[in-house]
Amino acid sequence: MQAENSLRILFISAEVSPFAKTGGLADVAGSLPQALAGMGNDVRIAMPRYKSIDAEMKYAADFAVQMGDRRETCIVRQGEIAFKLENDRKSLPVYFIDSYHYYDRDGIYCYMDDADRFIFLCKAALEMLPRIDFWPDVIHCNDWHTGPVCLLLKEGYKDQPFYSKISTVFTIHNLEYQGHYSKDVIRLLNLGDEIFVPEKVEFYGMFNFIKAGLVYADIINAVSETYAEEIKTQKFGEKLEGLLNIRSRDLYGIVNGISYEEFNPAQDPRIYKNYSSETFKDKKLNKYSLQKESGLPEGDMPLIGIVHRLTAQKGLELVLDVMDEIMKKDVQLVLLGIGDPYYESRFKEFESKYPEKMKVFIEFNAALAQKIYAAADIFLMPSRFEPCGLGQLISLRYGTIPVVRATGGLADTVIDYDKDKKNGNGFVFTEYTSEEFLKTLDRALRLYTDKSDEWEALVRKALTLDYSWRKPAEKYIRLYRLAISKTKDAK
Ligand code: ADP
C-alpha cells in the first residue's frame, strides 16, 4: 500500500549501478531511487538490458515499438534493486528494456545507431507503462539519452489520456554530451517536421537529444547549484545557454548525494580493512595493502589517488604538466581510469619513468576504485568543469582528502582548509593552471607531513560528514511536486 502523500515516479537512465556503469550517472540512477523509495514513494527504474547484465529478472511484458516504418519487438523483464532501510530489507523494481536488435552487444555506448537505440529506450519505456499497469505522476529523465521522452509526451502522446497527465523532470548530469544526430531521427519518433525548428529540437542543422529534454521538460535541474548557474553562460553552456536562460525559471540545481550504504568504509567488502571515524587509524592498512598489491614500496609517504574517466573534462592535463615536479617529492601516485588514448598513454609513460612511485591501471574496475578511495591520503580532481562530481564525495566518505578546482559541484562541496579551518574539508584552487594546481597540492602535502595531528583531525572529520541522499532526495520531491503542479496548471 502506498502512503497517501507519496508519489509514483519512473526513473529512466541509460546506465544504472550496479547493472551498467561508466560514470557518475549510474551511481545517481542506482541510489537516488532507493532514497526516494525509502521515503515511501513508489519508484521504479527503466533502463536498457545490455548483454553484460546478468541480474535475476523475469518476464513482465512484450509488445512492438513503432520505429518509423519498422516495428521492433521489445521484451520487458523485471528485476530489482535490493536495499536496506533502517533494519528492513526493501527492494524497488527495475524494468529492463530488452531488444535483441539494439542491446545484445558487448558495450553500452558508441555504436553507429545510438540514436535508434535510445529512441527505442524512450518509446519502449512509455509504451511499457499501461502494460505493467503503472501510471507515474512524474517521469524523471536523465541526460541526452532520455530527452525524447519529454518531447514525446508533449507532442506524440499529448492527446492520449493515459499519458497527458504525466509530468517530467529532466536532470542534466553533463551538458557536454548532447546526442547530435541527423534530422532522420524525427522519422524514428514518428513525429512531423514542424518540430525541426530552433525553438524546438533543431540545433545547427541536427536533431539534438538533450535539447528535446530541455525544451519540453516541465522542470529541469543540474546536479549542483553552481553548475546550474554556469551552464547559463557561454563558457559552460555548450551552445545551449540561450535556451537555458529562456528556461531559467524552471531550472534548478541539486547537489548529488551518494549511497551511504554502498560507499561505507566500515562495511565495504571490496576494501582491504574496514574502518570508521573511531577506527580511522586502520585506514593506513589499506594503504599498505594497496602498495603491496601494486608493487610499490610500503611506507607512510602520502599516497595520491586518481579514479576518473580519462577525458579532457577532468583537468588531468594539469597533473601531467607537473608530473615530474610531483615525482620529485616523497609521494606515491595510483591512477585508475579509462578513456582517451592520449591520457592513457601519457600516464603509462610516466609509470615507466617512475616505476617505484607510480602505478597506472587502465581499466574500469569498481572494486579497485574502492580500494584506491580507501588507501589514498589525497584524491585529485582538478576538473576543467564538473557538473557535480562524485569522486570527491566518495573520497571524503573514505577519509581521503580531495584537492579540487572550484568549478560546478566541486565548488559546492569542497571547502578550502587553509581559508576556513573550521569547515574546511579539502584543498581548493580556482585558476585553471598547473602552477595553481601544484601550489594547492603542495599545501595538502605540507599539512600531511608537517602537521600530522591536523591532518588526522581532517581525516576524522571527513569520515563524519553527511553527503548522503537524505537532503537532496527531499529537494527532488519538491521538484517533482513543482512539475506536477505545472502540468495541472496547463490543463
Ligand atoms: P563522471 O560522471 O564525470 O564520470 P563522477 O565523479 O560524477 O564523474 O563519477 C565517477 C564515478 O565513476 C565514480 O563512482 C568513480 O568511482 C567511477 N569511476 C570512474 N572511473 C572508473 C574506473 N576506471 N573504474 C571504476 N570506477 C570508475
Coordinates of C-alpha atoms and ligand atoms in Angstrom, one line a residue:
M1 CA 0.0 0.0 0.0
Q2 CA 1.3 3.4 -1.0
A3 CA 1.2 6.2 1.6
E4 CA -1.3 9.0 0.8
N5 CA 1.1 11.8 0.1
S6 CA 3.6 9.7 -1.8
L7 CA 4.4 9.9 -5.5
R8 CA 4.7 7.4 -8.3
I9 CA 8.0 8.0 -10.1
L10 CA 9.5 6.4 -13.1
F11 CA 13.3 6.9 -13.4
I12 CA 14.8 6.4 -16.9
S13 CA 18.5 6.2 -17.4
A14 CA 21.0 4.7 -19.9
E15 CA 23.1 3.4 -17.0
V16 CA 22.2 2.3 -13.5
S17 CA 24.6 0.9 -10.9
P18 CA 25.1 -2.0 -10.2
F19 CA 23.9 -3.2 -13.6
A20 CA 25.8 -0.9 -16.0
K21 CA 28.2 1.9 -15.2
T22 CA 30.6 4.2 -17.0
G23 CA 30.5 7.2 -14.6
G24 CA 28.5 9.1 -12.0
L25 CA 25.2 8.9 -13.9
A26 CA 25.0 5.2 -13.0
D27 CA 25.7 5.9 -9.3
V28 CA 22.9 8.5 -9.2
A29 CA 20.4 6.4 -11.1
G30 CA 21.1 3.4 -8.8
S31 CA 21.0 5.3 -5.5
L32 CA 18.6 8.3 -5.7
P33 CA 15.6 6.0 -6.4
Q34 CA 16.5 4.0 -3.3
A35 CA 16.4 7.1 -1.2
L36 CA 13.1 8.2 -2.7
A37 CA 11.6 4.7 -2.3
G38 CA 12.8 4.8 1.3
M39 CA 10.7 7.9 1.9
G40 CA 7.6 5.9 0.9
N41 CA 7.3 6.7 -2.8
D42 CA 6.5 4.1 -5.5
V43 CA 9.7 4.4 -7.5
R44 CA 10.6 2.2 -10.5
I45 CA 13.5 2.3 -12.9
A46 CA 13.7 1.7 -16.6
M47 CA 17.0 1.0 -18.5
P48 CA 18.2 -1.0 -21.5
R49 CA 19.0 -4.6 -20.9
Y50 CA 22.6 -4.7 -22.2
K51 CA 24.2 -8.0 -22.9
S52 CA 26.6 -7.7 -20.0
I53 CA 23.8 -7.6 -17.4
D54 CA 23.3 -10.9 -15.7
A55 CA 20.9 -10.0 -12.9
E56 CA 18.0 -12.0 -11.9
M57 CA 14.9 -11.0 -13.9
K58 CA 11.5 -12.3 -15.0
Y59 CA 9.3 -11.6 -18.0
A60 CA 7.0 -8.6 -17.5
A61 CA 5.6 -7.7 -20.9
D62 CA 6.2 -7.8 -24.7
F63 CA 5.0 -5.5 -27.4
A64 CA 6.0 -4.0 -30.7
V65 CA 7.5 -0.4 -30.8
Q66 CA 6.9 1.6 -33.9
M67 CA 10.3 3.0 -35.1
G68 CA 9.5 5.0 -38.2
D69 CA 8.2 2.4 -40.8
R70 CA 9.5 -0.6 -38.8
R71 CA 8.1 -2.4 -35.8
E72 CA 10.7 -3.6 -33.4
T73 CA 10.0 -6.1 -30.7
C74 CA 10.5 -5.1 -27.1
I75 CA 10.5 -7.6 -24.2
V76 CA 10.4 -6.1 -20.7
R77 CA 11.9 -8.1 -17.9
Q78 CA 11.6 -7.1 -14.3
G79 CA 14.5 -7.2 -11.9
E80 CA 15.1 -5.3 -8.7
I81 CA 17.5 -3.3 -6.6
A82 CA 17.5 -4.5 -3.0
F83 CA 18.4 -2.0 -0.3
K84 CA 18.3 -1.6 3.4
L85 CA 16.1 0.9 5.2
E86 CA 17.0 1.1 8.8
N87 CA 16.9 -2.7 9.6
D88 CA 14.3 -3.7 6.9
R89 CA 15.2 -5.2 3.6
K90 CA 13.4 -3.4 0.8
S91 CA 13.5 -3.5 -3.0
L92 CA 12.4 -1.5 -6.0
P93 CA 11.5 -2.7 -9.4
V94 CA 13.9 -2.3 -12.4
Y95 CA 12.4 -2.8 -15.8
F96 CA 15.0 -3.9 -18.3
I97 CA 14.0 -2.9 -21.8
D98 CA 15.2 -5.8 -23.9
S99 CA 15.8 -5.8 -27.6
Y100 CA 18.0 -8.3 -29.4
H101 CA 18.4 -5.9 -32.2
Y102 CA 19.6 -2.9 -30.2
Y103 CA 21.2 -4.1 -27.0
D104 CA 22.6 -7.5 -27.5
R105 CA 26.1 -6.2 -27.9
D106 CA 29.2 -6.0 -25.7
G107 CA 29.3 -2.3 -24.9
I108 CA 26.9 0.4 -23.7
Y109 CA 27.6 3.4 -26.0
C110 CA 29.4 4.4 -29.1
Y111 CA 27.5 2.5 -31.8
M112 CA 26.6 3.9 -35.1
D113 CA 22.9 3.5 -34.3
D114 CA 23.0 5.0 -30.8
A115 CA 20.2 7.5 -31.9
D116 CA 17.9 4.5 -32.8
R117 CA 19.0 2.6 -29.6
F118 CA 18.0 5.5 -27.3
I119 CA 14.9 6.5 -29.2
F120 CA 13.9 2.8 -28.7
L121 CA 14.5 3.1 -25.0
C122 CA 12.4 6.3 -24.7
K123 CA 9.5 4.9 -26.7
A124 CA 9.6 1.4 -25.2
A125 CA 9.6 2.9 -21.6
L126 CA 6.5 4.9 -22.4
E127 CA 4.7 2.0 -24.2
M128 CA 5.5 -0.3 -21.3
L129 CA 3.6 1.8 -18.7
P130 CA 0.0 0.7 -19.4
R131 CA 1.2 -2.9 -19.9
I132 CA 2.7 -3.1 -16.4
D133 CA -0.2 -1.1 -15.0
F134 CA 2.0 1.7 -13.7
W135 CA 0.8 5.3 -14.1
P136 CA 3.6 7.6 -12.9
D137 CA 2.9 11.1 -11.6
V138 CA 6.4 12.0 -12.8
I139 CA 8.9 10.6 -15.2
H140 CA 12.5 11.5 -14.2
C141 CA 14.7 11.7 -17.3
N142 CA 18.4 11.7 -17.2
D143 CA 20.9 13.1 -19.7
W144 CA 20.6 13.1 -23.5
H145 CA 19.5 9.5 -24.0
T146 CA 16.2 10.3 -22.4
G147 CA 15.4 13.8 -23.8
P148 CA 12.9 12.4 -26.3
V149 CA 10.7 11.2 -23.5
C150 CA 9.8 14.8 -22.7
L151 CA 9.3 15.6 -26.4
L152 CA 7.1 12.5 -27.0
L153 CA 4.9 13.2 -24.0
K154 CA 4.2 16.8 -25.2
E155 CA 4.0 16.1 -28.9
G156 CA 3.3 12.5 -29.9
Y157 CA 1.3 11.3 -26.8
K158 CA -0.4 14.5 -25.7
D159 CA -3.9 13.5 -26.8
Q160 CA -3.8 10.2 -25.1
P161 CA -5.4 10.4 -21.6
F162 CA -3.1 7.9 -20.1
Y163 CA -0.1 10.0 -20.8
S164 CA -1.3 13.6 -20.8
K165 CA -1.2 14.0 -17.0
I166 CA 2.4 12.7 -16.6
S167 CA 4.9 15.4 -15.6
T168 CA 8.6 15.3 -16.4
V169 CA 11.8 16.4 -14.6
F170 CA 14.9 16.4 -16.7
T171 CA 18.3 16.2 -15.0
I172 CA 21.4 17.4 -16.7
H173 CA 24.3 15.3 -15.5
N174 CA 26.7 16.5 -18.1
L175 CA 25.8 19.1 -20.8
E176 CA 28.8 18.2 -22.9
Y177 CA 27.2 15.1 -24.2
Q178 CA 24.1 16.1 -26.2
G179 CA 23.3 13.5 -28.8
H180 CA 23.5 15.3 -32.1
Y181 CA 22.0 13.2 -35.0
S182 CA 20.6 13.7 -38.4
K183 CA 17.1 15.0 -38.9
D184 CA 16.0 11.4 -39.8
V185 CA 15.6 10.9 -36.0
I186 CA 12.2 12.6 -36.4
R187 CA 11.0 9.8 -38.6
L188 CA 12.0 7.2 -36.0
L189 CA 10.0 9.2 -33.5
N190 CA 7.0 9.2 -35.9
L191 CA 6.7 13.0 -35.4
G192 CA 6.4 15.7 -38.1
D193 CA 8.9 18.1 -39.4
E194 CA 7.3 21.1 -37.6
I195 CA 9.4 20.3 -34.5
F196 CA 12.6 20.7 -36.5
V197 CA 12.9 24.4 -35.8
P198 CA 15.4 26.2 -33.5
E199 CA 12.7 26.8 -30.8
K200 CA 12.3 23.1 -30.6
V201 CA 14.8 20.3 -31.4
E202 CA 16.8 21.7 -34.3
F203 CA 20.4 22.6 -33.4
Y204 CA 22.8 23.7 -36.1
G205 CA 21.1 21.5 -38.7
M206 CA 21.0 18.5 -36.4
F207 CA 18.5 16.8 -34.1
N208 CA 19.7 17.4 -30.6
F209 CA 18.5 14.8 -28.0
I210 CA 19.3 16.8 -24.8
K211 CA 17.6 19.9 -26.3
A212 CA 14.5 17.8 -26.7
G213 CA 14.6 17.3 -22.9
L214 CA 15.5 21.0 -22.1
V215 CA 12.7 22.4 -24.3
Y216 CA 9.9 20.0 -23.3
A217 CA 10.6 19.0 -19.7
D218 CA 8.3 20.6 -17.1
I219 CA 11.2 21.1 -14.7
I220 CA 15.0 21.0 -15.4
N221 CA 17.7 20.6 -12.9
A222 CA 21.5 20.3 -13.0
V223 CA 23.4 18.2 -10.5
S224 CA 24.8 21.1 -8.5
E225 CA 23.8 24.7 -7.8
T226 CA 27.0 26.2 -9.2
Y227 CA 26.7 24.1 -12.5
A228 CA 23.0 25.2 -12.8
E229 CA 24.4 28.8 -12.9
E230 CA 27.5 28.1 -15.0
I231 CA 25.5 26.5 -17.9
K232 CA 23.6 29.7 -18.4
T233 CA 26.9 31.3 -19.6
Q234 CA 28.7 31.0 -22.9
K235 CA 31.7 29.4 -21.2
F236 CA 29.9 26.3 -19.9
G237 CA 26.6 26.4 -21.9
E238 CA 27.8 24.2 -24.8
K239 CA 25.8 26.5 -27.1
L240 CA 22.6 25.8 -25.2
E241 CA 23.0 28.8 -22.8
G242 CA 20.4 30.8 -24.7
L243 CA 17.8 28.1 -24.2
L244 CA 18.8 27.6 -20.6
N245 CA 18.4 31.4 -20.0
I246 CA 14.9 31.3 -21.5
R247 CA 14.1 28.4 -19.2
S248 CA 15.9 29.7 -16.2
R249 CA 12.7 30.0 -14.1
D250 CA 12.3 26.2 -14.4
L251 CA 16.0 25.4 -13.9
Y252 CA 17.2 24.3 -10.5
G253 CA 20.4 22.9 -9.0
I254 CA 20.6 20.0 -6.6
V255 CA 23.9 18.6 -5.5
N256 CA 24.1 14.9 -5.8
G257 CA 24.4 12.6 -2.8
I258 CA 26.0 9.2 -2.7
S259 CA 24.7 5.9 -1.3
Y260 CA 26.0 5.7 2.3
E261 CA 25.2 2.0 2.2
E262 CA 27.2 1.1 -0.8
F263 CA 30.0 3.5 0.0
N264 CA 30.7 2.7 3.6
P265 CA 34.3 2.2 4.8
A266 CA 33.0 0.4 7.9
Q267 CA 31.4 -2.3 5.8
D268 CA 32.6 -2.2 2.2
P269 CA 33.6 -5.7 1.4
R270 CA 35.8 -4.5 -1.5
I271 CA 38.4 -2.8 0.6
Y272 CA 41.3 -4.5 2.5
K273 CA 40.4 -3.4 6.0
N274 CA 37.2 -1.7 7.2
Y275 CA 37.4 1.4 9.3
S276 CA 35.2 4.3 10.6
S277 CA 35.9 7.6 12.3
E278 CA 36.5 5.7 15.6
T279 CA 38.9 3.2 14.0
F280 CA 40.4 5.7 11.4
K281 CA 43.9 4.5 12.1
D282 CA 43.0 1.3 10.2
K283 CA 42.8 3.3 7.0
K284 CA 46.5 3.0 6.8
L285 CA 46.3 -0.7 6.5
N286 CA 44.5 -0.2 3.2
K287 CA 47.4 1.9 2.0
Y288 CA 50.0 -0.7 2.9
S289 CA 47.9 -3.4 1.2
L290 CA 47.4 -1.4 -2.0
Q291 CA 51.1 -0.6 -2.1
K292 CA 51.9 -4.3 -1.8
E293 CA 49.4 -5.3 -4.4
S294 CA 50.6 -2.6 -6.8
G295 CA 54.2 -3.4 -6.4
L296 CA 55.0 -0.1 -4.8
P297 CA 57.3 0.2 -1.8
E298 CA 55.4 0.1 1.5
G299 CA 55.6 3.2 3.6
D300 CA 53.9 6.2 5.2
M301 CA 54.6 8.7 2.4
P302 CA 51.4 10.4 1.2
L303 CA 49.6 8.3 -1.4
I304 CA 47.8 10.3 -4.1
G305 CA 44.8 8.6 -5.8
I306 CA 43.1 9.3 -9.1
V307 CA 39.9 7.5 -10.3
H308 CA 38.4 9.1 -13.4
R309 CA 37.2 8.7 -16.9
L310 CA 40.2 9.9 -18.8
T311 CA 38.7 12.8 -20.7
A312 CA 39.7 16.5 -21.1
Q313 CA 36.9 17.4 -18.6
K314 CA 38.8 16.0 -15.7
G315 CA 41.7 18.5 -16.0
L316 CA 44.4 15.8 -15.9
E317 CA 46.5 17.9 -18.3
L318 CA 47.3 20.0 -15.2
V319 CA 48.6 16.9 -13.5
L320 CA 50.6 15.7 -16.5
D321 CA 52.2 19.1 -16.8
V322 CA 53.8 18.9 -13.4
M323 CA 54.2 15.2 -13.0
D324 CA 58.0 15.4 -12.9
E325 CA 57.7 18.0 -10.1
I326 CA 55.3 15.8 -8.2
M327 CA 57.5 12.8 -8.6
K328 CA 60.5 14.7 -7.1
K329 CA 58.6 14.7 -3.8
D330 CA 58.3 11.9 -1.3
V331 CA 54.9 10.7 -2.6
Q332 CA 53.3 7.8 -4.5
L333 CA 50.5 8.0 -7.0
V334 CA 48.0 5.4 -8.1
L335 CA 45.7 6.1 -11.0
L336 CA 42.7 4.1 -12.2
G337 CA 41.0 5.2 -15.4
I338 CA 40.0 4.5 -18.9
G339 CA 39.1 6.7 -21.9
D340 CA 41.0 9.0 -24.2
P341 CA 44.1 7.0 -25.5
Y342 CA 46.1 10.3 -25.2
Y343 CA 45.8 10.3 -21.4
E344 CA 46.1 6.6 -21.2
S345 CA 49.5 6.6 -22.9
R346 CA 50.8 9.7 -21.2
F347 CA 50.1 8.3 -17.8
K348 CA 51.6 4.9 -18.8
E349 CA 54.8 6.7 -20.0
F350 CA 55.1 8.3 -16.6
E351 CA 54.6 5.0 -14.9
S352 CA 57.5 3.5 -16.8
K353 CA 59.6 6.5 -15.9
Y354 CA 58.8 6.3 -12.2
P355 CA 58.1 2.6 -11.5
E356 CA 58.9 2.9 -7.8
K357 CA 56.5 5.7 -7.2
M358 CA 53.6 5.4 -9.6
K359 CA 51.1 2.7 -10.7
V360 CA 48.6 3.2 -13.5
F361 CA 45.6 0.9 -14.1
I362 CA 43.9 1.4 -17.5
E363 CA 40.6 -0.4 -17.0
F364 CA 37.2 0.0 -15.5
N365 CA 37.2 -1.8 -12.1
A366 CA 34.7 -0.9 -9.4
A367 CA 36.4 -3.0 -6.7
L368 CA 39.8 -1.5 -7.4
A369 CA 38.2 2.0 -7.4
Q370 CA 37.1 1.4 -3.8
K371 CA 40.5 0.1 -2.8
I372 CA 42.0 3.3 -4.0
Y373 CA 39.5 5.6 -2.3
A374 CA 40.2 3.7 0.9
A375 CA 44.0 3.6 0.5
A376 CA 44.8 7.1 -0.7
D377 CA 45.5 10.1 1.5
I378 CA 44.8 12.6 -1.2
F379 CA 42.3 12.4 -4.1
L380 CA 42.9 14.6 -7.2
M381 CA 40.1 16.3 -9.0
P382 CA 41.4 19.4 -10.9
S383 CA 38.5 19.4 -13.3
R384 CA 38.1 21.9 -16.1
F385 CA 34.4 21.7 -15.4
E386 CA 32.5 19.3 -13.1
P387 CA 28.6 19.1 -13.1
C388 CA 28.7 17.6 -9.6
G389 CA 31.5 15.1 -9.3
L390 CA 31.1 12.1 -7.1
G391 CA 34.8 11.2 -6.8
Q392 CA 35.3 14.0 -4.2
L393 CA 32.2 12.8 -2.2
I394 CA 33.2 9.2 -2.3
S395 CA 36.8 10.1 -1.3
L396 CA 35.6 12.2 1.6
R397 CA 33.4 9.3 2.7
Y398 CA 36.6 7.2 2.9
G399 CA 38.5 9.9 4.7
T400 CA 40.6 10.8 1.7
I401 CA 41.2 14.5 1.3
P402 CA 40.3 16.0 -2.0
V403 CA 42.4 18.5 -3.9
V404 CA 40.0 20.1 -6.4
R405 CA 39.4 23.0 -8.7
A406 CA 36.5 25.3 -7.7
T407 CA 34.0 24.6 -10.5
G408 CA 30.5 23.2 -10.6
G409 CA 29.7 20.7 -7.8
L410 CA 33.3 20.8 -6.6
A411 CA 32.8 24.4 -5.6
D412 CA 29.6 23.4 -3.8
T413 CA 31.1 20.5 -1.8
V414 CA 34.7 21.2 -1.1
I415 CA 35.8 24.0 1.3
D416 CA 39.4 25.0 1.4
Y417 CA 41.0 24.1 4.7
D418 CA 43.5 26.9 4.8
K419 CA 40.8 29.5 4.2
D420 CA 38.4 28.0 6.6
K421 CA 39.9 25.7 9.2
K422 CA 36.5 25.1 10.9
N423 CA 34.5 24.0 7.8
G424 CA 37.4 23.1 5.5
N425 CA 37.3 19.5 4.1
G426 CA 39.9 19.7 1.3
F427 CA 42.1 21.9 -0.8
V428 CA 40.8 24.2 -3.5
F429 CA 42.2 26.3 -6.3
T430 CA 40.4 28.4 -8.8
E431 CA 42.6 29.4 -11.7
Y432 CA 42.9 26.6 -14.3
T433 CA 46.8 26.5 -14.4
S434 CA 49.3 23.8 -13.5
E435 CA 51.1 26.3 -11.2
E436 CA 47.9 26.8 -9.1
F437 CA 47.2 23.1 -9.0
L438 CA 50.8 22.3 -7.9
K439 CA 50.7 25.0 -5.2
T440 CA 47.5 23.6 -3.9
L441 CA 48.7 20.0 -3.9
D442 CA 51.8 21.3 -2.0
R443 CA 49.6 22.8 0.7
A444 CA 47.9 19.5 1.2
L445 CA 51.3 17.6 1.3
R446 CA 52.7 20.1 3.7
L447 CA 49.9 19.6 6.1
Y448 CA 50.2 15.8 5.8
T449 CA 54.0 15.8 6.5
D450 CA 54.4 18.8 8.9
K451 CA 51.2 18.8 10.9
S452 CA 50.1 15.2 11.2
D453 CA 47.7 16.0 14.1
E454 CA 45.8 18.5 12.0
W455 CA 45.8 16.1 9.1
E456 CA 44.4 13.3 11.2
A457 CA 41.7 15.7 12.5
L458 CA 40.8 16.5 8.9
V459 CA 40.6 12.8 8.0
R460 CA 38.4 12.1 11.0
K461 CA 36.1 15.0 10.2
A462 CA 35.8 13.8 6.6
L463 CA 34.7 10.4 7.9
T464 CA 31.7 12.0 9.8
L465 CA 30.4 14.4 7.0
D466 CA 27.0 13.7 5.5
Y467 CA 26.9 13.6 1.7
S468 CA 24.2 11.0 1.6
W469 CA 20.9 11.4 -0.3
R470 CA 18.9 12.3 2.8
K471 CA 18.7 16.0 2.0
P472 CA 19.0 16.0 -1.8
A473 CA 16.1 13.4 -2.1
E474 CA 13.8 15.8 -0.3
K475 CA 14.7 18.6 -2.7
Y476 CA 13.9 16.2 -5.6
I477 CA 10.5 15.6 -4.1
R478 CA 9.9 19.4 -4.1
L479 CA 10.9 19.5 -7.8
Y480 CA 8.5 16.6 -8.6
R481 CA 5.7 18.4 -6.9
L482 CA 6.5 21.6 -8.9
A483 CA 6.5 19.7 -12.1
I484 CA 3.1 18.1 -11.2
S485 CA 1.6 21.5 -10.4
K486 CA 2.8 22.9 -13.7
T487 CA 1.1 20.0 -15.6
K488 CA -2.1 20.6 -13.6
D489 CA -2.0 24.3 -14.4
A490 CA -1.5 23.7 -18.1
K491 CA -4.8 21.7 -18.2
Ligands
ADP1 P1 31.7 11.3 -14.2 O1 30.3 11.0 -14.0 O2 32.0 12.6 -14.9 O3 32.5 10.2 -14.8 P2 31.8 11.4 -11.3 O4 32.9 11.8 -10.3 O5 30.5 12.1 -11.1 O6 32.4 11.6 -12.7 O7 31.6 9.9 -11.1 C1 32.5 8.9 -11.5 C2 32.1 7.6 -10.9 O8 32.7 6.5 -11.8 C3 32.6 7.3 -9.6 O9 31.8 6.4 -8.9 C4 34.0 6.7 -9.8 O10 34.5 5.9 -8.8 C5 33.7 5.8 -11.0 N1 34.8 5.5 -11.9 C6 35.4 6.4 -12.8 N2 36.3 5.7 -13.5 C7 36.4 4.5 -13.0 C8 37.2 3.3 -13.3 N3 38.1 3.3 -14.3 N4 36.9 2.2 -12.7 C9 35.9 2.1 -11.7 N5 35.2 3.2 -11.4 C10 35.4 4.3 -12.0

